[in-house]
Coordinates of C-alpha atoms and ligand atoms in Angstrom, one line a residue:
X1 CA 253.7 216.4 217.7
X2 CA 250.2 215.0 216.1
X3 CA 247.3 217.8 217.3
X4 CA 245.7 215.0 219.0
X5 CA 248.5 214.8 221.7
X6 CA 247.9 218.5 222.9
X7 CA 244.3 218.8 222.2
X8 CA 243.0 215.3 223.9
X9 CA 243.4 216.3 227.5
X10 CA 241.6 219.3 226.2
X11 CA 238.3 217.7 225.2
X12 CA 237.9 215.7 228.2
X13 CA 239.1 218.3 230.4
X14 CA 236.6 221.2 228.5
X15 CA 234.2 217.8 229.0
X16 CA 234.2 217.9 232.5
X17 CA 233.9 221.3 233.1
X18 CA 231.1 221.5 231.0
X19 CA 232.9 224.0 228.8
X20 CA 232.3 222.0 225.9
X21 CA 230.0 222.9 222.8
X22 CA 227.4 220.2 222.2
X23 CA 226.0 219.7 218.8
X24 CA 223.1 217.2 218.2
X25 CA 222.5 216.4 214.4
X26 CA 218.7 214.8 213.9
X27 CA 216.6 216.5 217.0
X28 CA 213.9 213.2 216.7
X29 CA 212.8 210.2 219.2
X30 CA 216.5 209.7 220.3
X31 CA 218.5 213.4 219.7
X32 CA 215.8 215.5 221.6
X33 CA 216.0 213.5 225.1
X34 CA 220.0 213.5 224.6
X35 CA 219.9 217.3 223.7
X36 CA 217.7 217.9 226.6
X37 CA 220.1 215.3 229.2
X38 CA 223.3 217.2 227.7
X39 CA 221.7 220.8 228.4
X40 CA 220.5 219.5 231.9
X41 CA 223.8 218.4 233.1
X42 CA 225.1 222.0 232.1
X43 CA 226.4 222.1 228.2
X44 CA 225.9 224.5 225.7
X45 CA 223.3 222.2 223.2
X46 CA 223.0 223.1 219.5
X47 CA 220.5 220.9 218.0
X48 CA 220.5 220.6 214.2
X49 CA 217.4 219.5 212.4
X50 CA 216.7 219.9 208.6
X51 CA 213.1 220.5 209.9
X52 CA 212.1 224.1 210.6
X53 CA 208.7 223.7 211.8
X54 CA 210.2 221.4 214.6
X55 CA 213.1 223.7 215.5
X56 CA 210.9 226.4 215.5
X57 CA 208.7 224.1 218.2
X58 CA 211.7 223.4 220.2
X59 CA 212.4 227.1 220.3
X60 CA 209.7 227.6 222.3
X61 CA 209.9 224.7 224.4
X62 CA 206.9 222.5 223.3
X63 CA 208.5 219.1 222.9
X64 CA 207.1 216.8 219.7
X65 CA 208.4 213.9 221.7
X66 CA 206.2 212.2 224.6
X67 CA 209.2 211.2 226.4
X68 CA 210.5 215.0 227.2
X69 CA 207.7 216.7 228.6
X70 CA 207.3 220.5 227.7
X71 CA 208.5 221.7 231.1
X72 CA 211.9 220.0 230.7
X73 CA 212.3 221.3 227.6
X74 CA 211.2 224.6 228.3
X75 CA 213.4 225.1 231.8
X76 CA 217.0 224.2 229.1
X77 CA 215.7 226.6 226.4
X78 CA 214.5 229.4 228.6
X79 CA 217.7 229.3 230.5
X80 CA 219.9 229.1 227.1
X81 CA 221.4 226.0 227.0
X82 CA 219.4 224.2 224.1
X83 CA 218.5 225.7 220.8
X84 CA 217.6 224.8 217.4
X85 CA 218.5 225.8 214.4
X86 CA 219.1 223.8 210.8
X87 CA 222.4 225.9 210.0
X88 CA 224.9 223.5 209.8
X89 CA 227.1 226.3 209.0
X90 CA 227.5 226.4 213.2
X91 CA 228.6 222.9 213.4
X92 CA 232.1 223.7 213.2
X93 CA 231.7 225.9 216.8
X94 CA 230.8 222.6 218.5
X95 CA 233.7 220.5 220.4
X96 CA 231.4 217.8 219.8
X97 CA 228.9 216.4 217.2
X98 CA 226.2 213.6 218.0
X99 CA 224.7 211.9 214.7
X100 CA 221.4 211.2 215.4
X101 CA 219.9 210.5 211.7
X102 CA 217.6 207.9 210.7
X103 CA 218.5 205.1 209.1
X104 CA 215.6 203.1 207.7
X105 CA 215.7 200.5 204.8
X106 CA 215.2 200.8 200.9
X107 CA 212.2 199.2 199.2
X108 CA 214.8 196.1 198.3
X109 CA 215.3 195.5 202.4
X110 CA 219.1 197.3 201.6
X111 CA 220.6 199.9 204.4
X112 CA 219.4 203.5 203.3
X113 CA 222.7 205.6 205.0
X114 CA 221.2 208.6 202.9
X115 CA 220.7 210.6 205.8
X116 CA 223.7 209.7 207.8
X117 CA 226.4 210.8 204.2
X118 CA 224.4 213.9 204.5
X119 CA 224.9 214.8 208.1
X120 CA 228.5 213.6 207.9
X121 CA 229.2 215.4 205.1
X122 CA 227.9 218.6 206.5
X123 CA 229.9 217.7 209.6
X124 CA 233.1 217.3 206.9
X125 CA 232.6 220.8 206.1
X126 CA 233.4 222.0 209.1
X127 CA 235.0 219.6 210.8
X128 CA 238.6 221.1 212.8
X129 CA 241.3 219.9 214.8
X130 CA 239.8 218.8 218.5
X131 CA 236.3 217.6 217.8
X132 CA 234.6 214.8 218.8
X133 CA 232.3 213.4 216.6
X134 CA 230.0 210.5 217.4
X135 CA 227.4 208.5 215.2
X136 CA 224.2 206.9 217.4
X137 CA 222.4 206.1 214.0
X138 CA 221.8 202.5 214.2
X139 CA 223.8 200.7 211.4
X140 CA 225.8 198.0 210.0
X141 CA 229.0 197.0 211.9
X142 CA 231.5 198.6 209.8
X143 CA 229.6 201.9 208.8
X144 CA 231.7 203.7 210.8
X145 CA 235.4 203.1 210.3
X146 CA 234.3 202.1 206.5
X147 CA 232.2 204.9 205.4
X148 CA 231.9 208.4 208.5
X149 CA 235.5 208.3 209.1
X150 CA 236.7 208.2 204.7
X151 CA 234.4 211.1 204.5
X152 CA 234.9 213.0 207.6
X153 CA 239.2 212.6 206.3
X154 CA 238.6 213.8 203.0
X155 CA 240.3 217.2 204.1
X156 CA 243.3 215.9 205.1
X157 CA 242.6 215.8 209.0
X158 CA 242.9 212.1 210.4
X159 CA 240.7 210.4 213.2
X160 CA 243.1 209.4 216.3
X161 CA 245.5 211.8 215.3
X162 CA 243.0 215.2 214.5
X163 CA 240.1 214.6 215.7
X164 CA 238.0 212.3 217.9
X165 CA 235.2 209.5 216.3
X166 CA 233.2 207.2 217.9
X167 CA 230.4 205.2 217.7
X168 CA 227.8 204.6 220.3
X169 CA 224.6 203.3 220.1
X170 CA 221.2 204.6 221.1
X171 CA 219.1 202.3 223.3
X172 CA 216.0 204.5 224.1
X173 CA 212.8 202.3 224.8
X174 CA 209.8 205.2 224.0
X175 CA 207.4 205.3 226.6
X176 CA 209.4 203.2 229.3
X177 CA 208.9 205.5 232.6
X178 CA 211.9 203.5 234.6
X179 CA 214.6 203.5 231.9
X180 CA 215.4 206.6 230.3
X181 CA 218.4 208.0 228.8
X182 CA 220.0 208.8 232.0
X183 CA 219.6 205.2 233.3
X184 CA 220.4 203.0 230.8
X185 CA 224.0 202.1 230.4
X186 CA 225.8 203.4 227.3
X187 CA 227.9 201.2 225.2
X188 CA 230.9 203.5 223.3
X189 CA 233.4 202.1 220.4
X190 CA 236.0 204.2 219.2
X191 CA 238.3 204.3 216.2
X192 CA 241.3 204.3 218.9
X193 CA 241.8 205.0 222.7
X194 CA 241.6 208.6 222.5
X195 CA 238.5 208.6 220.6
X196 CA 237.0 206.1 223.2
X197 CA 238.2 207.9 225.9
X198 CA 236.9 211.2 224.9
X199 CA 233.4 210.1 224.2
X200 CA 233.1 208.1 227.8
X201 CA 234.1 211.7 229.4
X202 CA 230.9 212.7 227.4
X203 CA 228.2 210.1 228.1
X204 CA 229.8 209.8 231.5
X205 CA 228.3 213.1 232.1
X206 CA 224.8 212.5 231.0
X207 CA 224.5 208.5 232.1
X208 CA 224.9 206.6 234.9
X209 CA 227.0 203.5 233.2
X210 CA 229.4 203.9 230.4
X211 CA 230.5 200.2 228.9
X212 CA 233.6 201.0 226.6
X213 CA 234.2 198.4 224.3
X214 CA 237.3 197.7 222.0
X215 CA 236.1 199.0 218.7
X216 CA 233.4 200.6 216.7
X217 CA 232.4 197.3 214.8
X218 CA 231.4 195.7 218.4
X219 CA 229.6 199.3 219.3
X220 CA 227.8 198.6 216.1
X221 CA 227.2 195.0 216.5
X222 CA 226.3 195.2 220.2
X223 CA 223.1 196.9 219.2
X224 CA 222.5 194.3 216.4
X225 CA 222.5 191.5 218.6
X226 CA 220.0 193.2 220.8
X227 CA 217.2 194.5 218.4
X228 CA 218.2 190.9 216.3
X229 CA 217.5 189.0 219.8
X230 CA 214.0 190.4 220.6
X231 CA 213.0 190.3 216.9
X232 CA 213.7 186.7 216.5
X233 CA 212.5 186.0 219.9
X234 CA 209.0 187.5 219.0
X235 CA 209.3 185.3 215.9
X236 CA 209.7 182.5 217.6
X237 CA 206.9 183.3 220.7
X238 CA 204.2 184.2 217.2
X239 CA 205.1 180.8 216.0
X240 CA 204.1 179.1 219.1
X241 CA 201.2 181.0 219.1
X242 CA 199.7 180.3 215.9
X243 CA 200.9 176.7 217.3
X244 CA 198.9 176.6 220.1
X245 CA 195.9 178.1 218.3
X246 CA 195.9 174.9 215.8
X247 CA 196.3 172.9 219.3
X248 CA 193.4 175.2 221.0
X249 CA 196.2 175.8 223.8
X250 CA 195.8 179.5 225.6
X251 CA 199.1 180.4 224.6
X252 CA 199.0 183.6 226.6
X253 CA 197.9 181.0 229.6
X254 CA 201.4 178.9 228.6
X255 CA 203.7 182.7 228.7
X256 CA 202.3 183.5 232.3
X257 CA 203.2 180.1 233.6
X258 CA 206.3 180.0 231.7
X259 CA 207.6 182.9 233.0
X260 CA 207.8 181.8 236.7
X261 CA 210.4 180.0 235.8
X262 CA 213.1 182.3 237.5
X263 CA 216.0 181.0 235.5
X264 CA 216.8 180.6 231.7
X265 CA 213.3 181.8 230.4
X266 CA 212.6 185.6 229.8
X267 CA 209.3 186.4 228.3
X268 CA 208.1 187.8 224.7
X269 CA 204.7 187.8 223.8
X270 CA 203.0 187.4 220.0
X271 CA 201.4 189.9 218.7
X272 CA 199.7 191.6 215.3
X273 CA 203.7 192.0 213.8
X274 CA 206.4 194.2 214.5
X275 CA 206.5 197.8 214.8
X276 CA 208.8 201.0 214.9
X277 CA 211.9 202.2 213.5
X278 CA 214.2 199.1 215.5
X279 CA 213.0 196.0 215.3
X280 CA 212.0 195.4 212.0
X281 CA 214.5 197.1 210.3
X282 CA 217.8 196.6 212.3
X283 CA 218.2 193.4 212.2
X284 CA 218.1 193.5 208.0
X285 CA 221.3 195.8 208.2
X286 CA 223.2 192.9 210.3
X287 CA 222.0 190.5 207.7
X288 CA 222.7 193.3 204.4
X289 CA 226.4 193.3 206.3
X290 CA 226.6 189.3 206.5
X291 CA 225.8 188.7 202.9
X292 CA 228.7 190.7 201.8
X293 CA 230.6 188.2 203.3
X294 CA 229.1 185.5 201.5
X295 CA 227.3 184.4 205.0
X296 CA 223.6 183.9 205.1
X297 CA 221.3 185.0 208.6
X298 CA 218.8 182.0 208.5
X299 CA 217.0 182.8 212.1
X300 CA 216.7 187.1 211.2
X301 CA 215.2 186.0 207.2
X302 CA 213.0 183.3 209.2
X303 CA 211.9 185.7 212.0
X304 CA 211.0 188.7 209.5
X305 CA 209.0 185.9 207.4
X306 CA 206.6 185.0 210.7
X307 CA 206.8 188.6 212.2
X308 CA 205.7 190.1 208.5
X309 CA 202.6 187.3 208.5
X310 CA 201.2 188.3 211.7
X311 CA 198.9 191.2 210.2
X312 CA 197.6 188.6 207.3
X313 CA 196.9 186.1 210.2
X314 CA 195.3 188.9 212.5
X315 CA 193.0 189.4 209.6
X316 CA 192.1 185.7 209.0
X317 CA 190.6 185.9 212.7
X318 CA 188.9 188.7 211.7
X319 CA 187.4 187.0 209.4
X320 CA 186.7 183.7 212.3
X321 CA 185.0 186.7 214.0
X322 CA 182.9 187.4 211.5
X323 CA 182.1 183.8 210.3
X324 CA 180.9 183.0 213.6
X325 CA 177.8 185.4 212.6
X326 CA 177.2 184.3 209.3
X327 CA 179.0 187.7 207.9
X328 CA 181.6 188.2 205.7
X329 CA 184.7 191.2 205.4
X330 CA 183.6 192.6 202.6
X331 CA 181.0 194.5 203.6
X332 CA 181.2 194.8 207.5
X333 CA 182.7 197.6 209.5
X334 CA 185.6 196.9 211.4
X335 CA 187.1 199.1 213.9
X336 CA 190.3 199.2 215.3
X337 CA 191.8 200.0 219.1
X338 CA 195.1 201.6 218.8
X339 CA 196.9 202.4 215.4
X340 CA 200.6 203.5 217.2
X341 CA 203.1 200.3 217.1
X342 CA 203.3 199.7 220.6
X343 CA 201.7 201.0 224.2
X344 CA 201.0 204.3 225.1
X345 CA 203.0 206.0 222.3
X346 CA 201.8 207.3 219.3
X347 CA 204.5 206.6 216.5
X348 CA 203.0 204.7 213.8
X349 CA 206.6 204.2 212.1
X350 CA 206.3 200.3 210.5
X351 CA 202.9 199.5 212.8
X352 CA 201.3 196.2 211.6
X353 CA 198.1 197.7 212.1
X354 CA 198.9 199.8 209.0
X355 CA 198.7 196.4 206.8
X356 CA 196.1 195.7 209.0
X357 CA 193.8 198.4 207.8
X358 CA 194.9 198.0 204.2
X359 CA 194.7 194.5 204.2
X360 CA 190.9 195.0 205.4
X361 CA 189.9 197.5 203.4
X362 CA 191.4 195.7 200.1
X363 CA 189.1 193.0 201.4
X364 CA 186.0 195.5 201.2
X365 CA 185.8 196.0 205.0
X366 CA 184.5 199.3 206.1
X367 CA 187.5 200.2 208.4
X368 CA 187.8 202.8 211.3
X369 CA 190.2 203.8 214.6
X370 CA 190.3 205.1 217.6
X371 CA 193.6 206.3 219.4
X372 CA 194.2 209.3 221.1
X373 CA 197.8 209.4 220.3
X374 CA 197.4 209.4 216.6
X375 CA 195.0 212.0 215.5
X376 CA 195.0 211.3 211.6
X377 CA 196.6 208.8 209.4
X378 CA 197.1 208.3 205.8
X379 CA 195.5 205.2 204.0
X380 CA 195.8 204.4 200.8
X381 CA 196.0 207.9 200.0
X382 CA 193.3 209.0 202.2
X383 CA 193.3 210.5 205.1
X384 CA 191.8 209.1 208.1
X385 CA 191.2 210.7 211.5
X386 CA 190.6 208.7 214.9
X387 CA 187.3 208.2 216.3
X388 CA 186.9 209.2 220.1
X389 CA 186.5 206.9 222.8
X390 CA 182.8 207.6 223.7
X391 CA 182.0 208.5 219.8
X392 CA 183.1 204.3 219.1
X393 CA 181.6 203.2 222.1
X394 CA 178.2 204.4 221.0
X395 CA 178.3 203.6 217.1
X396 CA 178.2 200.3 215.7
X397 CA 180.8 198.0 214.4
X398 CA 180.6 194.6 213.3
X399 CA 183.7 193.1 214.5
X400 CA 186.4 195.3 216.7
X401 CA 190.2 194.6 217.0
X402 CA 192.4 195.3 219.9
X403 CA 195.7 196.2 217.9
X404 CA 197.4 198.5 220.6
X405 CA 196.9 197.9 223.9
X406 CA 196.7 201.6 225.0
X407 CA 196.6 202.2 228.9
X408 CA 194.4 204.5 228.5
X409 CA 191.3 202.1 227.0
X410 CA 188.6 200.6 229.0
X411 CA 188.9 197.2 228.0
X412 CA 185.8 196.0 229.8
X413 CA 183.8 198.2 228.0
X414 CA 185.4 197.6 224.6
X415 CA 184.6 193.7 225.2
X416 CA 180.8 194.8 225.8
X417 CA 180.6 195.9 222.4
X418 CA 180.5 192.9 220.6
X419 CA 183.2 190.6 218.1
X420 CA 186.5 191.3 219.2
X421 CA 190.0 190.1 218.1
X422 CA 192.2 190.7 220.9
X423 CA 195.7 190.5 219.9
X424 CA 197.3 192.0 223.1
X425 CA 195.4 189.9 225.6
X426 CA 194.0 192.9 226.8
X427 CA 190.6 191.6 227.8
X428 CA 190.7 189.5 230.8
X429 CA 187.6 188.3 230.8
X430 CA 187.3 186.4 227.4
X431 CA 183.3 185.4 226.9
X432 CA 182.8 183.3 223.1
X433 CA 182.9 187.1 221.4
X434 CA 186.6 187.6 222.4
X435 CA 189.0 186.0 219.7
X436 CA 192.7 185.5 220.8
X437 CA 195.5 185.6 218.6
Ligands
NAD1 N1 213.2 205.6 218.0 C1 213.8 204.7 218.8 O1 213.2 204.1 219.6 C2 215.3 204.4 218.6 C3 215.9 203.7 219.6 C4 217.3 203.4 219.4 C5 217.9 203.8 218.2 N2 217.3 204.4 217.3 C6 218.0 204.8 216.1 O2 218.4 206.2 216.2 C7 218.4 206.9 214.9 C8 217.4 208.0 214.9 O3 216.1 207.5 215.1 P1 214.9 208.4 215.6 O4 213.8 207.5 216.0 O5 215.3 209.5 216.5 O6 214.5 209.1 214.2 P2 213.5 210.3 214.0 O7 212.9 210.2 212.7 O8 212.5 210.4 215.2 O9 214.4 211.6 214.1 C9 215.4 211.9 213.2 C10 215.5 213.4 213.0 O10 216.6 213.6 212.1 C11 216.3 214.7 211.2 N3 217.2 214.7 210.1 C12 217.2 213.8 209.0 N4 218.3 214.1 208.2 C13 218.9 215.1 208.8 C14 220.1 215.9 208.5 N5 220.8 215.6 207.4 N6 220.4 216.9 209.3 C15 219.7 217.2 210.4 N7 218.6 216.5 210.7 C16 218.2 215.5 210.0 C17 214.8 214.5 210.9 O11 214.2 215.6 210.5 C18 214.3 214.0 212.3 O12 213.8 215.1 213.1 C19 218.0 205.7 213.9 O13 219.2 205.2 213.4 C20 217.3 204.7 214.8 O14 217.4 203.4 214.3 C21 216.0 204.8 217.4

């Protein structure tokens, strides 16, 4: 008899009497909130980072991540059921493991699975008859029948039959308030029914809506087609806005009327480019994965070509702005509203207003930010640190860009202050200094 046969009702059982170990590899924007909603709803949580200085936060309950506030975090490590450590040595203790990794691109636009070999490796090292192991990564359809479950067998011990493996993807939206981890329905592959099974009993503990589907290649490709949907979406709705602006349309105008429409139309609006660790990147793994078959993703290579303009167009109405005045870029100072990539967060992972900034100051603008979420960032091997609020309100700029539209700026005020580029359509009342995208 296979160990699988006697130790499956075990998992689920140990499952859902919350007798199960819980180990989360990567403790970062998604494996913190899933740590915390695992140690909430009564596991034992063992979170594995290889960065001490963010265990050693965790340890004392001050979250790095907006979206778990400090007393959440605190009340699951006070009471012992979250810790952190970066000893993968203890990995082998946990009934289950949750891959949480990142999984960003190489210069060449190729899948960098760096980081996911290495935490499946050190999960190889341990790994023992029983566990459940479970990659949320983002990656390639394939990645993990075709590369986790060859490594994690090396030993000798075979998914289905040993041990559990499944693949289900992540779908946090930072800074959404109404969907959280709890309340957005989880989508779970596995290598085989027991595998799918076993990791449903998990996420049907934590979330209100488990979707099982028939293999780890859809899991993988579920999530593709959703961060490939919005990004070519938001191609498309910055094409018909640089559109309109030849056509002197108010494309923003065109969304808001559009979107009325209660069937068969769901909004996207333009903006300065993409941002954060999804959108830009995810849908280049789907396409890394296509070409290997010899098939070519036309709409994801045309969408990252008009995304990846955006912050070269944002600057050329910068330098409308300017023109209007009789001023040039090089020279002026230009200050910019928001660094993070989108609203009310403050990761800066891929935002446009990065090549914003360098693209600027390559021109000779004198550049300068303000956002509260981002304290300092690096530019061209400088560092630079934000401006406050009331400091930028009182010191002069020649030309100011709206880049995130942070709910905590007063936009009024912002528009008082002279040129502005808005690309957010966050000024509402547009006099001749406001310049839309
Ligand atoms: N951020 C999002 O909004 C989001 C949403 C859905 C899916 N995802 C996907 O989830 C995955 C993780 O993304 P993230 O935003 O949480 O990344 P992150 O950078 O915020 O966190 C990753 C963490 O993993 C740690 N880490 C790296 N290698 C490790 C290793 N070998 N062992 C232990 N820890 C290690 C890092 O120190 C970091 O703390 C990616 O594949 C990403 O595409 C992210």
């Amino acid at each position: 008899m296979s160990i699988l046969a006697t130790s499956s009702p075990s998992i689920v059982e140990r499952i859902k009497t919350r007798q199960a170990s819980i180990g989360v590899i990567g403790l970062g924007y998604v494996g913190l909130p899933l740590a915390v909603e695992f140690a909430r709803a009564g596991f034992e949580v063992t979170g594995f980072d290889i960065d001490e200085a963010k265990n050693a936060r965790i340890n004392e309950g001050s979250s790095h991540i907006p979206d778990v506030p400090d007393d959440e975090l605190a009340a699951v490590v006070n009471s012992g059921k979250l810790r952190a450590t970066s000893d993968v040595g203890c990995l082998g203790a946990m009934d289950v493991v949750d891959i949480c990794v990142p999984t960003p691109l190489r210069k060449t636009k190729d899948p960098d699975l760096s980081y996911v070999i290495k935490a499946v490796e050190a999960v190889a090292a341990t790994l023992r008859p029983g566990q459940l192991v479970i990659l949320e990564s983002t990656t390639y359809p394939g990645t993990t029948d075709e590369v986790v479950q060859p490594a994690l067998e090396a030993g000798g011990l075979r998914a289905e039959r040993d041990f559990f493996l499944a693949f289900s993807p992540e779908r946090v939206d930072p800074g959404n308030a109404r969907f959280t981890t709890k309340n957005i329905p989880k989508v779970v592959g596995g290598v085989g029914p027991a595998s799918v099974e076993a990791a449903s009993a998990l996420y049907g503990s934590v979330v209100s809506n488990v979707v099982p589907v028939s293999s780890t290649q859809v899991a993988e490709m579920v999530k593709l087609l959703e961060n490939t949907f919005r990004a070519v979406n938001i191609g498309l709705v910055n094409e018909i806005a640089l559109m309109c602006r030849r056509m002197d349309i108010n494309v923003w105008e065109v969304i808001e009327a559009a979107k009325t429409k209660p069937f068969g139309f769901m909004p996207f609006y333009p903006g300065p480019g993409l941002g954060g660790h999804c959108i830009p990147i995810d849908p280049f793994y789907l396409s890394w994965k296509a070409r290997q078959t010899g098939f070519e993703c036309r709409f994801i290579e045309l969408a990252g070509q008009i995304n990846s303009s955006m912050p070269h167009y944002v600057v050329e109405r910068v330098a409308d702005a300017l023109n209007s005045v009789k001023k040039p870029i090089n020279g002026s100072r230009v200050h910019l509203f928001g660094v993070a990539y989108k609203k009310d967060v403050g990761d800066v992972r891929e935002s446009p207003a990065l090549d914003i900034l360098e693209l600027l100051a390559k021109r000779g603008a004198v550049v300068s930010y303000t956002d509260p979420y981002v304290p300092t960032l690096e530019l061209g091997g400088h560092a630079l640190a934000s401006i406050p609020f009331e400091a930028a309100m009182s010191s002069h700029c020649d030309c100011a860009i709206v880049s995130t539209d942070h709910g905590v700026f007063d936009y009024a005020r912002i528009a008082a202050t002279g040129l502005i580029v808005d690309t957010r359509d966050a000024i509402k009342t547009k006099g001749p200094n406001v310049f839309s995208i």
